[in-house]
Coordinates of C-alpha atoms in Angstrom, one line a residue:
M281 CA 130.3 72.8 109.5
S282 CA 128.9 76.2 110.2
A283 CA 124.8 75.4 109.9
A284 CA 124.4 77.9 106.8
S285 CA 126.9 74.5 105.9
L286 CA 124.9 72.0 107.1
E287 CA 121.7 74.2 105.4
L288 CA 122.4 74.3 101.8
S289 CA 124.2 70.7 101.7
A290 CA 120.2 69.8 102.9
V291 CA 119.6 70.9 99.3
R292 CA 122.4 69.5 97.2
V293 CA 124.4 72.6 96.8
R294 CA 127.6 72.1 94.7
S295 CA 129.3 76.0 94.4
A296 CA 131.7 76.8 97.8
L297 CA 132.1 80.1 96.1
L298 CA 127.8 80.2 96.5
E299 CA 128.0 79.0 99.4
R300 CA 130.7 82.3 100.5
F301 CA 128.3 84.5 99.3
H302 CA 125.3 82.7 100.6
T303 CA 127.6 82.9 104.4
A304 CA 128.4 86.6 104.0
G305 CA 124.2 86.7 103.7
V306 CA 124.6 88.5 100.2
L307 CA 122.7 85.5 98.9
G308 CA 119.4 83.8 100.2
L309 CA 119.0 80.2 99.8
A310 CA 116.3 80.8 97.3
D311 CA 119.6 83.5 94.7
V312 CA 121.4 79.7 94.9
H313 CA 118.7 77.2 94.1
T314 CA 118.1 78.7 91.2
A315 CA 121.7 79.4 90.2
E316 CA 122.6 75.6 90.8
A317 CA 119.9 74.9 89.0
L318 CA 120.0 77.1 86.6
G319 CA 123.9 75.5 86.1
R320 CA 122.8 72.2 86.1
M321 CA 120.3 72.9 83.1
V322 CA 123.0 73.4 80.9
R323 CA 126.4 71.4 82.8
E324 CA 127.4 75.2 83.9
R325 CA 131.1 74.6 86.1
D326 CA 132.9 77.9 86.0
E327 CA 131.5 78.7 89.8
R328 CA 131.7 82.9 88.4
V329 CA 129.2 82.0 86.2
L330 CA 127.0 81.1 88.7
L331 CA 127.3 83.9 90.8
A332 CA 126.5 86.4 88.6
A333 CA 123.1 84.3 88.0
A334 CA 122.2 83.6 91.5
L335 CA 123.5 87.6 92.0
T336 CA 120.9 88.4 89.0
V337 CA 118.4 87.1 90.9
R338 CA 119.2 88.9 94.1
A339 CA 118.9 92.0 92.1
L340 CA 115.5 91.7 91.5
R341 CA 114.3 91.3 95.2
N342 CA 115.6 94.2 95.4
G343 CA 114.0 96.2 92.7
S344 CA 117.0 95.6 90.5
V345 CA 115.3 94.6 86.4
C346 CA 119.7 93.5 85.8
L347 CA 122.5 92.7 87.2
D348 CA 125.9 95.4 86.5
L349 CA 128.4 93.1 86.7
T350 CA 131.3 96.6 86.3
T351 CA 129.6 97.0 89.5
A352 CA 128.4 94.9 91.4
S353 CA 131.1 95.0 94.4
D354 CA 130.5 98.4 95.0
V355 CA 126.9 98.3 94.9
A356 CA 125.5 97.5 99.6
L357 CA 125.2 93.8 99.6
A358 CA 123.9 94.0 103.0
E359 CA 120.1 92.3 103.1
D360 CA 117.4 95.2 102.1
E361 CA 115.6 93.5 105.6
A362 CA 112.4 94.9 103.4
V363 CA 112.7 91.7 101.0
P364 CA 111.4 88.8 103.5
A365 CA 113.4 86.1 101.7
G366 CA 116.9 87.8 101.6
G367 CA 120.0 86.3 102.5
V368 CA 121.3 85.9 106.0
A369 CA 124.9 86.2 107.7
T370 CA 125.6 82.9 109.5
D371 CA 129.7 83.6 109.8
P372 CA 130.7 86.9 111.2
A373 CA 134.8 85.9 110.2
L374 CA 133.1 85.0 107.5
G375 CA 131.4 88.5 106.8
L376 CA 131.3 90.9 103.3
E377 CA 135.2 92.2 103.8
A378 CA 136.6 89.0 103.8
L379 CA 134.4 88.2 100.3
E380 CA 137.3 87.7 97.2
W381 CA 134.8 89.0 93.9
P382 CA 135.4 87.9 91.2
E383 CA 137.8 90.2 88.5
P384 CA 135.2 92.7 86.3
A385 CA 136.1 91.7 82.7
G386 CA 136.9 88.4 83.6
W387 CA 133.7 87.8 84.7
L388 CA 131.9 89.6 82.4
E389 CA 134.0 87.6 79.2
A390 CA 133.5 83.9 81.8
C391 CA 129.6 84.9 81.2
R392 CA 129.8 85.8 77.4
E393 CA 130.8 82.4 76.7
S394 CA 128.5 80.6 79.0
P395 CA 125.8 78.1 77.5
L396 CA 123.6 79.3 79.8
V397 CA 123.9 82.9 78.3
A398 CA 122.2 84.7 75.2
G399 CA 124.5 88.8 73.7
A400 CA 121.8 91.8 73.2
D401 CA 121.2 90.4 69.6
A402 CA 120.4 86.9 70.2
P403 CA 116.5 85.6 69.1
P404 CA 114.5 86.2 72.0
A405 CA 114.5 82.6 75.2
E406 CA 117.3 81.2 73.3
R407 CA 118.9 80.6 77.0
P408 CA 117.9 82.0 80.6
L409 CA 120.6 85.2 80.6
R410 CA 120.7 87.6 78.3
L411 CA 124.7 90.5 78.3
A412 CA 123.6 93.1 77.9
G413 CA 126.8 95.7 77.4
T414 CA 128.4 95.1 81.2
L415 CA 124.3 94.5 82.1
L416 CA 123.6 90.5 82.8
Y417 CA 119.4 90.1 83.2
L418 CA 117.6 87.4 83.4
E419 CA 115.5 86.8 79.6
R420 CA 112.3 87.1 80.6
Y421 CA 112.7 91.3 81.6
W422 CA 114.9 91.7 78.9
Q423 CA 112.1 90.7 77.0
Q424 CA 109.7 92.3 79.5
E425 CA 112.4 96.2 79.2
E426 CA 112.6 95.5 75.3
S427 CA 109.1 95.8 75.8
V428 CA 108.5 99.2 76.8
R429 CA 110.7 100.5 74.9
T430 CA 109.8 99.5 71.4
Q431 CA 106.2 100.5 72.4
L432 CA 107.0 103.9 74.1
E433 CA 109.0 104.2 71.4
A434 CA 106.7 103.2 68.7
R435 CA 103.8 105.1 69.9
T436 CA 105.9 108.3 70.5
Q437 CA 107.2 108.0 67.0
G438 CA 104.2 107.1 65.1
S439 CA 101.4 109.7 63.8
P440 CA 99.9 111.3 66.0
P441 CA 96.1 112.1 66.6
G442 CA 94.4 114.0 65.1
V443 CA 92.8 117.1 66.1
D444 CA 90.7 119.9 65.4
D445 CA 93.1 123.2 65.5
A446 CA 90.2 126.4 66.3
A447 CA 88.5 123.8 69.1
L448 CA 91.6 122.7 70.6
F449 CA 92.7 126.2 71.1
R450 CA 89.5 127.7 72.0
D451 CA 89.0 125.5 74.5
L452 CA 92.7 125.7 76.3
D453 CA 92.0 129.4 76.2
R454 CA 88.5 128.3 78.7
L455 CA 90.0 124.9 80.5
F456 CA 93.8 127.6 81.4
P457 CA 92.7 131.0 81.9
P458 CA 95.5 133.0 83.2
S459 CA 96.9 132.5 87.1
A460 CA 98.0 135.6 89.3
A461 CA 99.5 132.7 91.3
L462 CA 101.7 132.0 88.8
H463 CA 104.5 135.3 89.2
G464 CA 104.4 135.2 85.1
E465 CA 106.0 131.2 84.9
P466 CA 105.5 129.1 82.1
D467 CA 101.0 127.3 82.4
H468 CA 102.5 123.4 82.6
Q469 CA 99.0 122.6 83.2
R470 CA 98.5 123.7 80.1
E471 CA 101.1 122.5 78.0
A472 CA 100.8 119.0 79.1
A473 CA 97.6 119.0 78.4
E474 CA 97.5 120.3 74.8
S475 CA 100.3 117.9 74.8
S476 CA 98.2 115.0 75.6
A477 CA 96.4 116.8 73.1
R478 CA 98.4 116.3 70.2
R479 CA 100.4 113.0 71.6
R480 CA 99.9 109.0 72.1
V481 CA 101.6 109.5 75.1
T482 CA 102.1 112.4 77.6
V483 CA 103.9 112.0 80.9
L484 CA 102.8 113.9 83.8
A485 CA 105.1 113.6 86.4
G486 CA 104.9 116.5 89.5
G487 CA 104.8 116.3 93.4
P488 CA 102.0 116.7 95.3
G489 CA 100.1 119.3 94.9
T490 CA 100.9 120.4 91.4
G491 CA 97.6 120.0 90.2
K492 CA 98.6 117.2 87.8
T493 CA 95.0 115.5 88.7
T494 CA 93.4 119.2 88.0
T495 CA 95.0 119.3 84.5
V496 CA 93.9 115.4 84.2
A497 CA 90.5 115.8 85.0
R498 CA 90.7 119.5 82.1
L499 CA 92.2 117.0 79.7
L500 CA 89.7 114.7 79.8
A501 CA 87.0 118.4 79.0
L502 CA 89.2 119.1 76.5
L503 CA 89.1 115.6 74.6
N504 CA 85.5 116.1 75.3
A505 CA 85.2 119.6 74.1
Q506 CA 86.6 117.6 71.0
P507 CA 84.5 117.1 67.8
G508 CA 82.8 113.8 67.0
P509 CA 82.1 110.5 69.8
A510 CA 83.3 112.0 73.2
P511 CA 85.8 109.5 73.8
R512 CA 86.5 106.2 75.6
V513 CA 87.9 106.9 79.1
A514 CA 89.9 104.6 81.9
L515 CA 91.7 106.4 84.9
A516 CA 94.3 103.8 86.5
A517 CA 96.0 103.5 89.3
P518 CA 98.1 100.6 90.9
T519 CA 96.7 99.6 93.7
G520 CA 93.0 100.6 95.4
K521 CA 93.6 103.1 97.5
A522 CA 95.2 105.1 94.9
A523 CA 92.7 104.2 92.1
A524 CA 89.9 105.4 94.6
R525 CA 91.7 109.2 95.7
L526 CA 92.3 109.5 91.8
A527 CA 88.9 109.1 91.1
E528 CA 87.9 111.7 94.4
A529 CA 90.6 113.8 93.3
V530 CA 89.8 113.9 89.5
R531 CA 85.7 114.0 90.0
E532 CA 86.5 117.6 93.1
A533 CA 88.3 119.1 89.8
A534 CA 85.9 118.4 87.3
A535 CA 83.4 120.5 90.1
R536 CA 85.0 123.3 89.0
L537 CA 84.7 123.1 85.5
P538 CA 82.1 124.4 83.4
E539 CA 78.7 123.1 83.4
Q540 CA 79.1 122.6 80.1
D541 CA 81.9 120.1 81.1
R542 CA 81.2 118.9 83.4
A543 CA 77.5 117.0 81.9
R544 CA 80.3 116.2 79.5
L545 CA 82.3 114.8 81.4
G546 CA 79.0 112.6 83.2
A547 CA 80.3 109.5 85.8
L548 CA 84.2 109.5 86.3
D549 CA 85.3 106.5 88.6
A550 CA 88.6 104.7 88.6
S551 CA 89.9 100.6 89.1
T552 CA 93.0 99.5 90.1
V553 CA 95.5 98.8 86.7
H554 CA 95.3 94.9 87.3
R555 CA 91.2 95.3 87.2
L556 CA 91.7 97.6 84.3
L557 CA 93.9 94.6 82.4
G558 CA 90.7 91.7 84.0
W559 CA 93.3 89.7 85.9
R560 CA 93.6 85.6 84.2
P561 CA 92.7 83.4 88.3
G562 CA 95.7 81.6 88.5
S563 CA 97.7 83.6 86.6
K564 CA 100.7 85.9 88.8
S565 CA 101.4 88.2 85.2
R566 CA 99.1 87.5 81.8
F567 CA 95.4 89.0 81.7
R568 CA 92.5 89.0 79.5
H569 CA 93.2 91.7 77.9
D570 CA 96.3 92.4 75.5
A571 CA 98.1 93.1 71.9
A572 CA 94.8 90.5 70.6
N573 CA 92.5 91.7 72.9
P574 CA 93.4 95.2 73.3
L575 CA 91.4 98.1 75.6
P576 CA 88.3 99.4 74.5
H577 CA 88.8 103.0 75.7
D578 CA 90.7 105.9 73.5
V579 CA 92.1 107.7 76.5
V580 CA 94.1 105.5 79.3
V581 CA 95.5 107.8 82.5
V582 CA 97.1 106.1 85.0
D583 CA 98.6 108.0 88.2
E584 CA 101.0 106.9 90.5
M585 CA 103.1 105.8 88.0
S586 CA 106.0 105.7 89.9
M587 CA 104.2 102.3 91.8
V588 CA 104.2 101.1 88.7
S589 CA 107.0 97.7 88.0
L590 CA 108.3 96.6 85.0
T591 CA 106.2 93.4 84.0
L592 CA 102.8 95.4 85.1
M593 CA 103.7 97.8 82.4
A594 CA 104.6 95.7 80.2
R595 CA 101.1 94.5 80.1
L596 CA 99.4 97.7 80.1
L597 CA 101.8 98.5 76.9
E598 CA 100.7 95.4 75.6
A599 CA 96.5 96.1 76.3
V600 CA 96.1 99.9 75.2
R601 CA 95.1 100.2 72.2
P602 CA 98.5 101.5 69.5
D603 CA 95.6 104.8 68.7
A604 CA 94.9 104.6 71.8
R605 CA 96.0 108.2 74.0
L606 CA 98.2 107.4 77.0
V607 CA 98.6 109.3 79.8
L608 CA 101.6 108.8 83.1
V609 CA 101.1 110.3 85.8
G610 CA 103.9 110.0 88.9
D611 CA 106.0 111.9 90.9
P612 CA 109.6 109.8 89.5
D613 CA 111.2 111.4 92.3
Q614 CA 109.0 108.9 95.6
L615 CA 109.8 105.9 96.2
S616 CA 109.9 103.4 93.4
S617 CA 107.5 100.0 93.0
V618 CA 108.3 97.4 95.4
E619 CA 108.7 95.1 92.4
A620 CA 111.4 95.4 89.9
G621 CA 112.0 98.6 87.9
A622 CA 112.1 101.6 88.2
V623 CA 110.0 102.4 84.7
L624 CA 108.6 105.9 85.2
A625 CA 112.2 107.8 86.7
D626 CA 113.7 105.7 83.8
I627 CA 111.4 106.8 81.4
T628 CA 111.4 111.0 82.6
G629 CA 114.7 110.2 82.9
T630 CA 115.2 110.3 78.3
A631 CA 114.9 112.9 75.7
N632 CA 112.9 110.6 73.7
A633 CA 109.1 110.7 75.9
S634 CA 107.0 113.5 76.1
V635 CA 107.4 115.1 79.9
V636 CA 105.5 117.7 81.0
R637 CA 106.7 118.1 84.8
L638 CA 105.0 120.3 86.9
T639 CA 106.7 122.9 89.6
H640 CA 104.2 124.9 91.1
N641 CA 102.7 123.6 94.1
W642 CA 98.8 124.6 94.9
R643 CA 98.2 122.8 98.0
F644 CA 101.4 122.5 99.6
E645 CA 102.7 126.2 101.6
G646 CA 105.3 126.6 104.5
T647 CA 108.3 124.8 105.5
I648 CA 107.2 121.4 104.5
A649 CA 106.5 122.1 100.3
Q650 CA 110.5 123.7 101.4
L651 CA 111.1 120.8 102.7
A652 CA 110.6 118.1 99.9
D653 CA 112.0 120.8 97.5
A654 CA 115.8 119.9 99.6
V655 CA 115.7 116.1 99.6
R656 CA 114.2 116.2 96.3
T657 CA 117.0 118.0 95.1
G658 CA 119.8 116.9 97.1
D659 CA 120.0 119.8 99.3
A660 CA 120.7 118.1 103.1
D661 CA 122.4 121.2 104.6
R662 CA 119.0 123.0 103.4
A663 CA 116.8 120.2 105.2
V664 CA 118.4 119.9 108.3
A665 CA 118.2 124.3 108.3
L666 CA 114.6 124.4 107.8
L667 CA 114.4 121.1 110.5
T668 CA 116.4 123.0 112.9
S669 CA 114.7 125.8 111.8
G670 CA 111.9 125.6 114.8
A671 CA 109.2 126.4 112.1
T672 CA 105.6 124.9 113.6
D673 CA 105.5 122.3 110.2
V674 CA 108.4 121.0 110.4
T675 CA 110.2 119.2 113.7
L676 CA 113.4 116.8 113.8
A677 CA 113.7 115.3 117.2
P678 CA 116.1 112.4 118.5
L679 CA 115.2 109.2 119.1
D680 CA 116.3 107.0 121.7
A681 CA 116.4 103.7 119.9
G682 CA 115.8 102.1 123.1
A683 CA 113.1 104.8 124.8
G684 CA 109.3 104.2 124.3
L685 CA 106.1 105.8 124.3
G686 CA 105.5 107.6 127.8
A687 CA 109.5 108.1 127.9
G688 CA 109.4 112.1 128.0
A689 CA 110.9 112.7 124.7
P690 CA 109.2 115.7 123.6
G691 CA 109.3 113.6 120.0
L692 CA 107.6 110.6 121.2
D693 CA 105.2 112.8 123.2
E694 CA 104.2 114.7 120.6
L695 CA 103.7 110.6 118.9
A696 CA 101.9 109.9 121.6
Q697 CA 99.9 112.3 121.9
R698 CA 99.1 112.4 117.9
L699 CA 98.9 108.4 117.6
S700 CA 96.0 108.7 121.2
A701 CA 94.3 111.2 119.8
S702 CA 93.8 109.7 115.7
A703 CA 92.6 105.9 117.4
D704 CA 90.4 108.0 120.3
D705 CA 88.6 109.6 117.0
A706 CA 88.8 105.8 114.8
R707 CA 87.3 104.3 117.9
R708 CA 84.1 106.8 118.7
A709 CA 83.2 106.9 115.0
A710 CA 83.5 103.1 113.7
A711 CA 80.9 103.3 117.3
A712 CA 78.7 105.3 115.6
G713 CA 78.6 103.6 112.2
D714 CA 80.4 106.4 110.5
A715 CA 82.5 104.1 108.3
A716 CA 83.8 107.5 106.3
A717 CA 84.5 109.4 109.1
A718 CA 87.0 106.7 110.4
L719 CA 89.0 106.6 107.4
R720 CA 89.4 109.5 108.2
A721 CA 90.5 109.1 111.8
V722 CA 92.8 106.6 111.1
E723 CA 94.6 108.4 108.6
A724 CA 95.1 112.0 110.0
H725 CA 98.2 110.8 111.2
R726 CA 100.3 107.7 110.1
L727 CA 103.3 106.5 112.3
L728 CA 106.0 105.5 108.9
C729 CA 109.4 103.5 109.1
A730 CA 112.3 102.4 106.4
H731 CA 112.9 99.3 108.2
R732 CA 110.6 95.8 109.2
R733 CA 111.8 94.6 111.5
G734 CA 114.9 95.7 114.6
P735 CA 114.6 98.4 116.7
Y736 CA 113.9 101.0 113.5
G737 CA 111.1 98.6 112.1
V738 CA 107.1 99.1 112.2
N739 CA 107.1 95.5 113.6
R740 CA 108.5 96.9 116.8
W741 CA 106.4 100.1 116.7
N742 CA 102.8 98.5 116.0
L743 CA 103.2 96.3 119.1
E744 CA 104.3 99.1 121.2
V745 CA 101.4 101.2 119.4
E746 CA 98.5 99.0 120.1
Q747 CA 100.2 98.5 124.2
W748 CA 100.5 102.4 124.5
L749 CA 96.7 103.1 122.9
A750 CA 95.7 99.8 125.5
R751 CA 96.9 101.1 128.4
T752 CA 96.1 105.4 127.9
L753 CA 92.4 104.7 125.6
P754 CA 90.3 103.2 128.5
G755 CA 88.5 99.6 126.7
Y756 CA 90.7 100.3 123.9
A757 CA 91.5 97.0 121.9
A758 CA 89.3 95.0 124.4
D759 CA 86.3 93.7 122.4
G760 CA 88.4 91.2 120.5
E761 CA 90.7 90.7 117.2
F762 CA 88.3 93.2 115.1
Y763 CA 87.9 95.8 118.1
L764 CA 85.9 98.8 116.8
G765 CA 88.3 101.2 115.0
R766 CA 91.2 98.9 114.7
P767 CA 93.4 100.3 111.7
L768 CA 93.4 97.4 108.9
L769 CA 96.4 97.1 106.1
V770 CA 95.7 95.1 103.4
T771 CA 99.1 92.5 102.6
A772 CA 98.5 90.4 99.9
N773 CA 96.0 91.7 96.9
D774 CA 91.9 89.7 97.2
K775 CA 91.0 90.5 93.1
D776 CA 87.5 89.0 94.7
L777 CA 87.2 91.4 97.0
D778 CA 89.2 94.7 94.9
L779 CA 91.3 94.9 98.1
W780 CA 94.9 95.1 96.6
N781 CA 98.1 94.7 99.2
G782 CA 98.2 98.1 100.6
D783 CA 95.0 99.3 100.9
T784 CA 94.2 100.6 104.7
G785 CA 91.0 100.5 106.0
V786 CA 89.5 100.0 110.0
V787 CA 86.7 98.3 111.5
T788 CA 83.5 99.7 112.2
R789 CA 79.9 98.6 113.2
T790 CA 77.0 98.3 110.7
D791 CA 73.7 98.2 111.4
A792 CA 74.6 93.5 110.1
G793 CA 77.4 93.4 112.2
L794 CA 80.7 94.6 112.8
R795 CA 83.1 95.4 109.0
A796 CA 86.2 95.9 107.7
A797 CA 86.2 99.4 105.5
F798 CA 87.9 100.4 103.3
A799 CA 87.6 103.4 101.4
R800 CA 87.0 103.6 97.9
A801 CA 85.2 107.3 95.6
E802 CA 81.9 107.0 96.0
R803 CA 81.4 105.1 99.1
P804 CA 84.0 103.1 101.9
L805 CA 83.7 99.1 100.7
L806 CA 82.7 97.2 104.2
Y807 CA 83.3 93.6 104.1
P808 CA 83.2 90.6 107.3
P809 CA 85.9 90.6 108.5
A810 CA 86.2 86.2 108.5
R811 CA 86.0 87.3 104.0
L812 CA 89.4 89.2 104.9
D813 CA 92.4 86.4 104.4
A814 CA 95.7 89.0 105.1
V815 CA 95.2 92.1 106.8
S816 CA 97.4 92.9 109.7
T817 CA 97.2 95.8 112.7
V818 CA 99.0 98.9 111.1
H819 CA 99.1 101.7 113.8
A820 CA 103.0 101.9 111.5
M821 CA 103.6 101.0 107.8
T822 CA 106.2 101.6 106.1
V823 CA 107.2 104.0 103.6
H824 CA 106.5 102.3 100.7
K825 CA 103.0 101.1 101.5
A826 CA 102.6 104.6 101.9
Q827 CA 102.5 105.2 98.5
G828 CA 99.4 106.6 97.2
S829 CA 98.6 108.5 100.3
Q830 CA 98.2 111.5 102.4
F831 CA 97.9 112.4 105.4
A832 CA 97.5 115.1 107.4
A833 CA 99.8 114.5 109.2
V834 CA 103.5 112.1 109.5
T835 CA 105.7 110.6 111.8
L836 CA 109.6 108.8 110.2
V837 CA 111.3 107.1 112.1
L838 CA 114.3 106.5 111.4
P839 CA 117.2 104.8 111.3
P840 CA 120.8 105.3 112.0
P841 CA 123.1 106.9 109.3
E842 CA 124.8 104.0 108.1
S843 CA 121.1 102.0 107.1
P844 CA 121.3 100.7 103.2
L845 CA 117.1 101.7 103.2
L846 CA 117.6 105.6 103.8
T847 CA 117.9 106.9 100.8
R848 CA 116.5 110.4 99.3
E849 CA 113.9 108.6 97.5
L850 CA 112.9 107.2 101.4
L851 CA 112.2 110.4 103.2
Y852 CA 110.8 112.0 100.3
T853 CA 108.3 109.9 100.2
A854 CA 107.8 111.2 103.6
V855 CA 107.5 113.7 104.2
S856 CA 105.4 114.9 100.6
R857 CA 102.7 112.2 102.3
A858 CA 101.9 115.2 104.9
T859 CA 99.7 118.3 104.4
T860 CA 100.3 119.8 107.4
R861 CA 102.3 118.4 110.9
V862 CA 106.4 117.1 109.2
L863 CA 107.8 115.5 112.8
L864 CA 111.0 113.3 111.8
L865 CA 112.3 111.0 114.6
G866 CA 116.1 110.3 114.3
S867 CA 119.3 112.1 113.8
E868 CA 121.1 114.9 111.6
D869 CA 123.9 112.8 109.8
A870 CA 120.8 110.2 108.8
V871 CA 119.3 113.1 107.6
R872 CA 122.2 114.2 105.6
Q873 CA 122.6 110.3 105.0
A874 CA 119.1 110.1 103.2
V875 CA 119.7 113.2 101.6
S876 CA 123.1 112.8 99.9
R877 CA 121.9 109.2 99.0
P878 CA 120.4 107.9 95.8
A879 CA 118.5 104.5 95.2
N880 CA 120.5 103.3 92.8
R881 CA 118.6 100.7 90.9
A882 CA 119.8 99.6 87.8
S883 CA 118.1 99.0 84.4
G884 CA 119.1 99.6 81.3
L885 CA 116.3 101.0 79.8
R886 CA 116.3 104.5 79.9
Q887 CA 119.8 104.1 78.4
R888 CA 118.1 102.3 76.4
M889 CA 115.4 104.4 75.2
G890 CA 117.9 107.5 75.4

């Protein structure tokens, strides 16, 4: 008996079909346990239905909201290593190629007839699974998707907010004067501001540097200039780091407004979406503010919407008053939320949402912007040509998986120099007690990886970088676990400390002793290291964790072309984190594969809204 069989026997798994898919590495034990438990609830004995249930659970872990039964066998089912609970192949003889998948038509019919599965028109929560066409959902996620759809449609089809047209046009002309930089292009910033003033829901889409936060600041000035009481405004983002950047960027944009508008806007701050909604201790998905206790704000602006999961979007829409304005800001071409759903991409892909896409880049010039555009549009030839053109701001360098820092390879030599400079500057600033400067130093350069494990993963590179710095910088990391200048990554939400998964910080000296500093809009948050429950060293981080951040220089370790994590969205997200320099370590084939492979998250929201 194989190790997988022994493990499954220990938990009394009865389905031979589930066992085969687990042994092949497709299903994790959590998937199998859930399917078996559901089957026992209604005495479902059809193994095809149990397999569909297990694959639906697995799909959620990998970011999809549902499972398309007609294409399930065509999807790359190798374990996504970004999900810790994934399946692991334990018997190479029973690999993916040897699996026999159910015939799709019969599989659909078996699910349709199962007592586990409700139809699309069934009452809520009647059964644990729901089949809508060819898409199989866990009931909870079907309800969340339906809630998002109905809420957005009600807001977009309802009566618009009242505006004073004369004041609106006067202030649009004042706040959005013609710009020679547009070269005759439409002023989409003005269009977005007017749309947001006239509608309950507006999606402001665009890549880095396209002026999204500038538009938000001018929109708020526009609304404040309308007759009547000043609107109550909330600014929010999915993580503390993203919220800090939002507040800082909006304040900088507001500072460039006329004095009368700055005075009307007053102090602007931002919070995480969780904090805005009022997290309830002991609850994973419910908040203090909901439909029965809505938020008091008249305008709610949410930035970095690509990071918002389906669950969080459903809760947000419940809590925003029906008569309030909701402005959703983000880049739909980035990686989607770590949790299930691709809400921003789904909404911007429908004809029933008010979407304004900003296209003119005000921040980035040169080859980085061109490379990001080539990746975003799927032009692999152009992307490779830019990377091999000899441009000073983007470079593709080969990577030997066995080579390390100091090996003499040009790409690794540049990486080593940037890592050393950033670490040395951070340590010096931390020793001087300048937390803000130390935070800037650790974000001058960031090493990004697609994988967590293996030769191309974060775990390998974090260890290698720390060892390299300890060898090359005298005294580095020599004063204990929380050494001066240690870059930190928060790995779990801590609502009491206002720290959120993905926040980054640095250990610095203060008059009160060593403190962990985390960036916030007005001043860094400072905590004794002993209060931190879930932090790790972050010389390298996954591209997913880098969302909502910006660095002067970025180095991306590209995995081999066959990696299932190598997608267009991953490469675009990594490239668009940088402002001055992008170094890709890997092969041309890996770049081409990434550009030509868009991420495929199963969801029914786009079709249902369309």
